[in-house]
Short mmCIF file of C-alpha atoms in Angstrom, two decimals:
data_model
loop_
_atom_site.label_atom_id
_atom_site.label_comp_id
_atom_site.label_asym_id
_atom_site.label_seq_id
_atom_site.Cartn_x
_atom_site.Cartn_y
_atom_site.Cartn_z
CA MET A 1052 8.82 -3.83 22.15
CA ARG A 1053 12.29 -4.24 20.70
CA LEU A 1054 15.04 -1.93 21.90
CA HIS A 1055 17.94 -0.55 19.95
CA GLU A 1056 21.35 -1.95 20.80
CA PHE A 1057 22.47 1.25 22.51
CA GLN A 1058 19.30 1.31 24.62
CA ALA A 1059 19.77 -2.31 25.64
CA LYS A 1060 23.39 -1.72 26.60
CA THR A 1061 22.51 1.36 28.63
CA LEU A 1062 20.03 -0.71 30.63
CA LEU A 1063 22.50 -3.56 31.13
CA THR A 1064 25.17 -1.30 32.58
CA GLY A 1065 22.72 -0.56 35.39
CA TYR A 1066 22.98 -4.24 36.34
CA GLY A 1067 26.76 -4.31 36.34
CA ILE A 1068 27.20 -5.75 32.84
CA ASP A 1069 30.32 -4.53 31.04
CA VAL A 1070 29.79 -3.15 27.53
CA PRO A 1071 32.27 -1.53 25.14
CA GLU A 1072 32.83 2.16 25.83
CA GLY A 1073 30.97 4.27 23.31
CA ARG A 1074 28.22 6.76 22.51
CA VAL A 1075 25.47 7.36 19.99
CA ALA A 1076 25.90 9.85 17.14
CA LEU A 1077 23.27 11.49 14.95
CA THR A 1078 25.73 13.01 12.45
CA SER A 1079 29.04 11.94 10.95
CA GLU A 1080 30.72 14.92 12.64
CA ASP A 1081 29.43 13.77 16.03
CA ALA A 1082 30.68 10.26 15.27
CA ALA A 1083 34.20 11.53 14.57
CA THR A 1084 34.16 13.59 17.78
CA ILE A 1085 33.13 10.54 19.80
CA ALA A 1086 35.96 8.54 18.24
CA ARG A 1087 38.49 11.22 19.14
CA ASP A 1088 37.18 11.30 22.71
CA LEU A 1089 37.49 7.51 22.96
CA GLY A 1090 41.07 7.65 21.69
CA SER A 1091 41.14 4.00 20.66
CA GLU A 1092 43.28 2.24 18.08
CA GLY A 1093 40.13 0.77 16.58
CA PHE A 1094 36.40 1.49 16.52
CA ALA A 1095 33.15 -0.32 15.82
CA VAL A 1096 30.55 1.75 13.96
CA LYS A 1097 27.06 0.22 14.07
CA ALA A 1098 23.89 1.42 12.39
CA GLN A 1099 21.09 1.47 14.95
CA ILE A 1100 18.11 -0.42 13.58
CA ARG A 1101 15.95 -2.74 15.60
CA SER A 1102 16.85 -5.87 13.70
CA GLY A 1103 19.25 -8.77 13.80
CA GLY A 1104 21.52 -9.65 10.91
CA ARG A 1105 23.09 -6.20 10.70
CA GLY A 1106 26.52 -7.58 9.96
CA LYS A 1107 25.32 -9.41 6.87
CA ALA A 1108 23.43 -6.29 5.76
CA GLY A 1109 26.60 -4.19 5.89
CA ALA A 1110 25.40 -2.17 8.88
CA VAL A 1111 28.52 -2.74 11.02
CA ARG A 1112 32.09 -1.66 10.25
CA ILE A 1113 35.36 -1.95 12.13
CA VAL A 1114 37.65 1.00 11.36
CA ARG A 1115 40.86 2.51 12.73
CA THR A 1116 40.66 6.31 12.66
CA PRO A 1117 38.11 9.03 13.53
CA GLU A 1118 38.06 10.00 9.86
CA GLU A 1119 37.07 6.46 8.91
CA VAL A 1120 34.43 6.55 11.65
CA ALA A 1121 32.95 9.69 10.08
CA THR A 1122 32.95 8.06 6.65
CA ALA A 1123 31.18 4.94 7.93
CA ALA A 1124 28.63 7.02 9.85
CA GLY A 1125 27.95 9.08 6.73
CA LEU A 1126 27.24 5.90 4.79
CA PHE A 1127 24.92 4.54 7.49
CA LEU A 1128 22.86 7.56 8.57
CA GLY A 1129 19.64 7.87 6.63
CA ARG A 1130 20.26 4.60 4.82
CA THR A 1131 17.66 1.84 4.72
CA PHE A 1132 19.01 -1.60 5.57
CA VAL A 1133 17.22 -4.75 4.53
CA THR A 1134 17.75 -7.83 6.69
CA ALA A 1135 15.96 -11.14 7.09
CA GLN A 1136 13.95 -9.55 9.92
CA THR A 1137 13.00 -6.19 8.40
CA GLY A 1138 11.08 -7.36 5.35
CA PRO A 1139 11.58 -5.87 1.89
CA ASP A 1140 10.94 -2.30 3.06
CA GLY A 1141 13.93 -2.45 5.40
CA ALA A 1142 14.64 -0.15 8.36
CA LYS A 1143 16.21 3.28 8.22
CA ALA A 1144 19.16 4.13 10.49
CA HIS A 1145 18.65 7.43 12.30
CA SER A 1146 21.70 7.02 14.54
CA VAL A 1147 24.96 5.11 14.83
CA LEU A 1148 26.72 3.64 17.84
CA VAL A 1149 30.46 4.36 17.95
CA GLU A 1150 32.36 2.08 20.32
CA ARG A 1151 35.90 1.28 21.26
CA ALA A 1152 36.83 -1.97 19.49
CA VAL A 1153 37.30 -4.91 21.87
CA THR A 1154 40.10 -7.44 21.48
CA ALA A 1155 38.83 -10.82 22.63
CA SER A 1156 40.36 -14.20 23.30
CA ARG A 1157 37.00 -15.94 23.06
CA SER A 1158 33.42 -15.39 21.92
CA LEU A 1159 30.37 -16.88 23.70
CA TYR A 1160 26.59 -16.88 23.38
CA VAL A 1161 24.07 -16.23 26.18
CA SER A 1162 20.34 -15.59 25.98
CA PHE A 1163 17.27 -15.59 28.21
CA PHE A 1164 13.78 -15.98 26.77
CA ILE A 1165 10.23 -16.95 27.70
CA ASP A 1166 9.14 -20.38 26.47
CA ALA A 1167 5.38 -19.87 26.27
CA ALA A 1168 4.70 -23.51 25.46
CA LYS A 1169 6.27 -24.62 28.74
CA ALA A 1170 5.38 -21.46 30.67
CA GLU A 1171 8.93 -20.97 31.87
CA ALA A 1172 11.94 -18.74 31.48
CA VAL A 1173 14.91 -20.37 29.77
CA LEU A 1174 18.64 -19.67 29.69
CA LEU A 1175 20.65 -20.77 26.67
CA ALA A 1176 24.45 -20.66 26.53
CA GLY A 1177 26.90 -21.64 23.84
CA ALA A 1178 30.66 -22.03 23.60
CA GLU A 1179 30.75 -19.67 20.60
CA GLY A 1180 28.98 -16.50 19.55
CA SER A 1181 27.85 -16.24 15.94
CA GLU A 1182 25.48 -14.30 13.72
CA ASP A 1183 24.49 -17.62 12.14
CA ILE A 1184 23.88 -19.37 15.45
CA GLU A 1185 20.43 -20.75 14.52
CA GLN A 1186 21.79 -22.41 11.39
CA GLN A 1187 24.87 -23.73 13.20
CA VAL A 1188 22.72 -25.28 15.92
CA HIS A 1189 20.52 -26.91 13.30
CA THR A 1190 23.48 -28.37 11.38
CA GLY A 1191 25.14 -29.60 14.56
CA GLU A 1192 28.12 -27.25 14.30
CA MET A 1193 27.19 -25.76 17.66
CA ARG A 1194 25.40 -27.00 20.76
CA LEU A 1195 23.46 -24.73 23.08
CA GLU A 1196 23.09 -25.70 26.72
CA ARG A 1197 19.61 -25.11 28.16
CA LEU A 1198 18.61 -24.31 31.73
CA SER A 1199 15.01 -23.83 32.86
CA LEU A 1200 14.53 -21.08 35.43
CA ALA A 1201 11.99 -21.09 38.25
CA PRO A 1202 9.86 -17.89 38.28
CA GLY A 1203 11.28 -15.23 40.57
CA GLU A 1204 14.11 -17.40 41.88
CA GLY A 1205 16.97 -16.38 39.59
CA ILE A 1206 19.89 -18.73 39.04
CA GLY A 1207 21.61 -20.72 41.77
CA GLU A 1208 25.40 -20.72 41.89
CA SER A 1209 25.73 -24.47 41.46
CA GLU A 1210 23.50 -24.72 38.38
CA ALA A 1211 25.11 -21.64 36.82
CA ALA A 1212 28.56 -23.11 37.45
CA ALA A 1213 27.55 -26.44 35.91
CA LEU A 1214 26.26 -24.62 32.85
CA GLY A 1215 29.49 -22.66 32.56
CA GLN A 1216 31.56 -25.82 32.75
CA ARG A 1217 29.51 -27.41 29.97
CA ILE A 1218 30.55 -24.60 27.61
CA GLY A 1219 34.19 -24.71 28.65
CA ILE A 1220 34.40 -22.07 31.40
CA SER A 1221 36.76 -23.11 34.18
CA GLY A 1222 39.25 -21.93 36.77
CA ASN A 1223 39.13 -18.33 37.96
CA LEU A 1224 36.74 -17.43 35.15
CA LEU A 1225 33.95 -19.64 36.45
CA PRO A 1226 32.93 -17.48 39.46
CA GLU A 1227 32.92 -14.41 37.20
CA PHE A 1228 30.72 -16.18 34.68
CA VAL A 1229 28.31 -17.31 37.41
CA SER A 1230 28.04 -13.73 38.67
CA LEU A 1231 27.43 -12.50 35.13
CA LEU A 1232 24.56 -14.96 34.58
CA GLN A 1233 22.97 -13.98 37.88
CA ARG A 1234 23.12 -10.28 36.98
CA LEU A 1235 21.66 -10.95 33.54
CA ALA A 1236 18.86 -12.98 35.12
CA ARG A 1237 18.03 -10.06 37.42
CA ALA A 1238 17.94 -7.70 34.45
CA PHE A 1239 15.74 -10.07 32.46
CA SER A 1240 13.21 -10.25 35.30
CA ALA A 1241 13.28 -6.61 36.38
CA LEU A 1242 12.87 -5.29 32.84
CA ASP A 1243 9.89 -7.58 32.09
CA ALA A 1244 11.81 -8.86 29.08
CA THR A 1245 10.69 -11.69 26.85
CA LEU A 1246 14.14 -11.90 25.27
CA LEU A 1247 17.60 -10.84 26.42
CA GLU A 1248 20.38 -11.98 24.10
CA ILE A 1249 24.12 -11.30 24.28
CA ASN A 1250 25.71 -12.36 21.01
CA PRO A 1251 28.60 -12.23 21.12
CA LEU A 1252 29.66 -12.20 24.76
CA LEU A 1253 33.39 -11.53 24.53
CA LEU A 1254 36.07 -12.73 26.92
CA THR A 1255 39.02 -10.34 26.92
CA GLY A 1256 42.64 -11.17 27.59
CA ASN A 1257 42.22 -9.61 31.04
CA GLY A 1258 39.54 -12.12 31.93
CA ASP A 1259 36.61 -9.69 31.61
CA PHE A 1260 33.27 -10.60 30.05
CA VAL A 1261 31.99 -7.85 27.73
CA ALA A 1262 28.58 -7.71 26.02
CA ALA A 1263 29.68 -6.75 22.50
CA ASP A 1264 26.11 -6.83 21.21
CA ALA A 1265 22.81 -6.90 23.08
CA LYS A 1266 19.21 -7.49 22.09
CA ILE A 1267 16.30 -6.92 24.48
CA VAL A 1268 12.58 -7.36 23.78
CA ILE A 1269 10.22 -5.97 26.42
CA ASP A 1270 6.82 -7.53 27.11
CA ASP A 1271 4.30 -4.96 25.83
CA ASN A 1272 1.80 -6.21 28.41
CA ALA A 1273 4.15 -4.95 31.15
CA LEU A 1274 4.80 -1.47 29.76
CA PHE A 1275 2.22 0.00 32.13
CA ARG A 1276 4.70 -0.62 34.96
CA GLN A 1277 7.74 0.31 32.86
CA PRO A 1278 7.01 3.96 31.94
CA GLU A 1279 10.65 4.76 31.22
CA LEU A 1280 10.84 1.88 28.75
CA ALA A 1281 7.50 2.76 27.17
CA ALA A 1282 8.93 6.22 26.41
CA LEU A 1283 11.63 4.61 24.26
CA ARG A 1284 9.17 3.49 21.60
CA GLU A 1285 9.93 5.11 18.27
CA GLU A 1286 6.79 5.09 16.18
CA GLN A 1287 8.55 6.48 13.10
CA GLU A 1288 10.38 3.18 12.63
CA ASP A 1289 7.24 1.02 12.56
CA ASN A 1290 5.38 0.37 9.35
CA GLU A 1291 1.62 0.94 9.41
CA GLY A 1292 0.78 -2.71 9.96
CA GLU A 1293 3.21 -2.99 12.86
CA ARG A 1294 1.91 0.23 14.40
CA VAL A 1295 -1.74 -0.82 14.25
CA ALA A 1296 -0.85 -4.32 15.45
CA GLN A 1297 0.56 -2.87 18.67
CA ASN A 1298 -2.87 -1.46 19.43
CA ARG A 1299 -4.50 -4.80 18.61
CA GLN A 1300 -2.52 -6.75 21.25
CA LEU A 1301 -0.09 -8.15 18.66
CA ASN A 1302 3.67 -7.95 18.31
CA TYR A 1303 4.09 -8.04 14.55
CA ILE A 1304 7.17 -7.63 12.37
CA GLN A 1305 6.94 -7.93 8.61
CA MET A 1306 9.66 -9.92 6.85
CA ASP A 1307 10.52 -10.96 3.31
CA GLY A 1308 9.17 -14.48 2.94
CA ASP A 1309 6.21 -16.62 1.93
CA ILE A 1310 5.24 -18.45 5.15
CA GLY A 1311 2.97 -16.58 7.56
CA LEU A 1312 3.68 -17.30 11.23
CA VAL A 1313 1.29 -17.05 14.18
CA ALA A 1314 2.30 -17.87 17.77
CA ASN A 1315 1.39 -16.77 21.27
CA GLY A 1316 4.44 -15.79 23.28
CA ALA A 1317 7.63 -14.12 22.08
CA GLY A 1318 9.79 -17.13 22.94
CA LEU A 1319 7.49 -19.53 21.10
CA GLY A 1320 7.29 -17.10 18.19
CA LEU A 1321 11.06 -16.83 17.88
CA ALA A 1322 11.43 -20.60 18.15
CA THR A 1323 8.84 -21.03 15.39
CA LEU A 1324 10.67 -18.56 13.17
CA ASP A 1325 13.98 -20.34 13.75
CA MET A 1326 12.39 -23.73 13.06
CA VAL A 1327 11.02 -22.56 9.71
CA ARG A 1328 14.42 -21.20 8.74
CA ALA A 1329 16.05 -24.47 9.78
CA ALA A 1330 13.63 -26.23 7.42
CA ASN A 1331 14.89 -23.94 4.63
CA GLY A 1332 11.71 -21.89 4.68
CA ARG A 1333 11.30 -18.11 4.44
CA PRO A 1334 9.18 -16.53 7.20
CA ALA A 1335 6.94 -13.69 6.05
CA ASN A 1336 6.65 -12.26 9.53
CA PHE A 1337 7.07 -12.60 13.27
CA MET A 1338 3.82 -12.51 15.21
CA ASP A 1339 3.34 -12.84 18.95
CA ILE A 1340 -0.29 -12.76 20.08
CA ARG A 1341 -0.54 -11.34 23.58
CA THR A 1342 -2.67 -13.07 26.19
CA THR A 1343 -5.10 -10.12 26.25
CA ALA A 1344 -5.88 -10.37 22.51
CA SER A 1345 -9.48 -11.07 21.52
CA SER A 1346 -10.58 -13.08 18.49
CA LEU A 1347 -11.05 -9.76 16.63
CA ASP A 1348 -7.48 -8.77 17.46
CA VAL A 1349 -6.26 -12.15 16.24
CA ALA A 1350 -8.33 -11.68 13.08
CA TYR A 1351 -6.43 -8.47 12.35
CA GLY A 1352 -3.16 -10.39 12.61
CA PHE A 1353 -4.37 -13.10 10.25
CA SER A 1354 -5.64 -10.40 7.87
CA LEU A 1355 -2.12 -8.97 7.63
CA LEU A 1356 -0.98 -12.36 6.37
CA LEU A 1357 -3.93 -13.03 4.06
CA ASN A 1358 -3.62 -9.56 2.50
CA ASN A 1359 0.06 -10.14 1.77
CA PRO A 1360 0.24 -11.65 -1.74
CA ALA A 1361 3.69 -13.10 -1.01
CA VAL A 1362 2.30 -15.41 1.70
CA ARG A 1363 1.63 -18.94 0.34
CA SER A 1364 1.01 -20.88 3.57
CA ILE A 1365 0.36 -20.17 7.24
CA LEU A 1366 1.87 -21.89 10.28
CA VAL A 1367 -0.03 -21.59 13.56
CA ASN A 1368 1.91 -22.66 16.66
CA VAL A 1369 0.00 -21.91 19.86
CA HIS A 1370 -0.28 -23.11 23.42
CA GLY A 1371 -3.63 -22.28 24.95
CA GLY A 1372 -3.83 -21.38 28.58
CA GLY A 1373 -5.36 -19.00 31.08
CA MET A 1374 -6.88 -15.97 29.39
CA GLN A 1375 -6.32 -17.21 25.84
CA PRO A 1376 -7.60 -20.66 24.84
CA CYS A 1377 -6.69 -22.14 21.46
CA ASP A 1378 -10.15 -21.56 20.00
CA THR A 1379 -9.64 -17.79 20.26
CA ILE A 1380 -6.88 -18.18 17.67
CA ALA A 1381 -9.04 -20.42 15.49
CA ASP A 1382 -11.95 -17.98 15.54
CA GLY A 1383 -9.60 -15.18 14.53
CA LEU A 1384 -8.62 -17.07 11.38
CA GLY A 1385 -12.26 -17.67 10.47
CA ILE A 1386 -13.10 -13.98 10.81
CA ALA A 1387 -10.05 -12.96 8.77
CA MET A 1388 -10.88 -15.32 5.91
CA ARG A 1389 -14.43 -14.00 5.70
CA ARG A 1390 -13.16 -10.42 5.66
CA THR A 1391 -10.39 -10.91 3.10
CA GLY A 1392 -12.06 -13.54 0.93
CA ARG A 1393 -8.77 -15.46 0.76
CA THR A 1394 -7.87 -18.88 2.11
CA LEU A 1395 -4.44 -20.47 2.39
CA PRO A 1396 -3.12 -23.89 3.40
CA THR A 1397 -2.83 -23.64 7.17
CA VAL A 1398 -0.60 -25.91 9.25
CA VAL A 1399 -1.47 -25.96 12.95
CA ARG A 1400 0.32 -27.24 16.00
CA LEU A 1401 -1.96 -26.85 19.02
CA ALA A 1402 -1.52 -27.67 22.70
CA GLY A 1403 -3.17 -26.67 25.94
CA ASN A 1404 -6.56 -25.22 26.77
CA ASN A 1405 -9.31 -25.98 24.20
CA ALA A 1406 -6.88 -27.46 21.67
CA GLU A 1407 -9.36 -30.12 20.54
CA TYR A 1408 -12.18 -27.63 20.18
CA ALA A 1409 -9.89 -25.35 18.18
CA ARG A 1410 -9.16 -28.23 15.79
CA PHE A 1411 -12.89 -28.62 15.28
CA ARG A 1412 -13.24 -24.89 14.59
CA PHE A 1413 -10.33 -24.89 12.12
CA ALA A 1414 -11.86 -27.83 10.24
CA ASN A 1415 -15.07 -25.89 9.55
CA PHE A 1416 -13.58 -22.75 8.03
CA GLY A 1417 -13.44 -23.97 4.45
CA CYS A 1418 -9.66 -23.94 4.15
CA ARG A 1419 -7.22 -26.83 4.14
CA VAL A 1420 -5.95 -27.29 7.69
CA ILE A 1421 -3.09 -29.70 8.35
CA ASP A 1422 -2.73 -30.70 12.00
CA ARG A 1423 0.77 -31.63 13.18
CA PRO A 1424 1.82 -32.93 16.62
CA ASP A 1425 5.15 -31.10 17.02
CA MET A 1426 6.96 -27.95 15.94
CA TRP A 1427 9.41 -29.56 13.52
CA SER A 1428 6.82 -31.52 11.54
CA ALA A 1429 4.60 -28.44 11.46
CA ALA A 1430 7.43 -26.22 10.22
CA THR A 1431 8.54 -28.65 7.51
CA ARG A 1432 4.96 -29.12 6.28
CA ALA A 1433 4.39 -25.35 6.12
CA VAL A 1434 7.54 -25.04 3.99
CA GLU A 1435 6.31 -27.84 1.70
CA GLU A 1436 2.90 -26.18 1.32
CA ALA A 1437 4.46 -22.82 0.41
CA ARG A 1438 6.66 -24.44 -2.23
CA ALA A 1439 3.77 -26.43 -3.67
CA ALA A 1440 1.80 -23.18 -4.00
CA GLY A 1441 4.61 -21.57 -5.97
CA GLY A 1442 6.62 -20.04 -3.14
CA ARG A 1443 10.34 -19.38 -3.26
CA GLN A 1444 12.79 -22.26 -3.27
#
């Protein structure tokens, strides 16, 4: 379950994370009132949709007066924004976040996510924050430092300090940065999150770290023990496929592209999506198959892709283990193809429990299956297959 920015920031303040002062408005009049109460010389007005890429979609504005805040809010509220993550239908903004603008001396990147392939939590940190961070990492413009985290142990001071030094944090700022990472790690664990991203993390002239933007994805499998978070779900913002997918043990988000993606684990799914983009491909969706999904649930997910005429190839990137062996995914594809009557070139990267048996199953479904040993070769081949089938360049 993805949270809105304002929801994520509210949760983070409970763990001692500084965020810009601000409130949510449902009308342009409320937005102007909030701005007057803040009394700042500048304001950030942000449409609240559960999607990245809002800046590029025109969903964020920096303005100077309460009147300009009201104007921006009036333009945002009720408007549908289309981003790379929303798909062609976009997402409608029902509220705006009005914040005091933050003057920063430096912008950083910090994220925590679950790497399903390695069954570990991971911390990434970068010396710069950017909306185009995936592309910049791919082109070598930016380097992200990676730190694997032991389950339930948090982050030690020495390893956090070493990470901070690698991205240029030093002097009196280093202990503050270490403390920040430790608090974020506690939040990540306590909230049962699969992703916690601060981009950008701003450093002010006073030496304070401020989470200017925040993204949190909660593990749907853990919502039974997170009733307050479960109550935040807003069904009116989900399309029908996404809504049904939630009940079929799938986290599914439709996007505007021609390459269908299937992965098990939010971290692996996001990495797959980023890899396809780095290969100049266009993902048609994000799909995270939960460990409790059956082959029939998986079949529903594949059916969403096969019933989408824009999809020209499918990329399957799974790591079998525990409750969900690889052949469960393979059987789901077979069922979906029989139901829909459509086959597509399918690139698979398999590892873990029953991977070899899954390859055998894939090979007997009557579709062209291309086995690849690693994520990059799988992503590039899926892009090639989509283009060969007449997908977008």
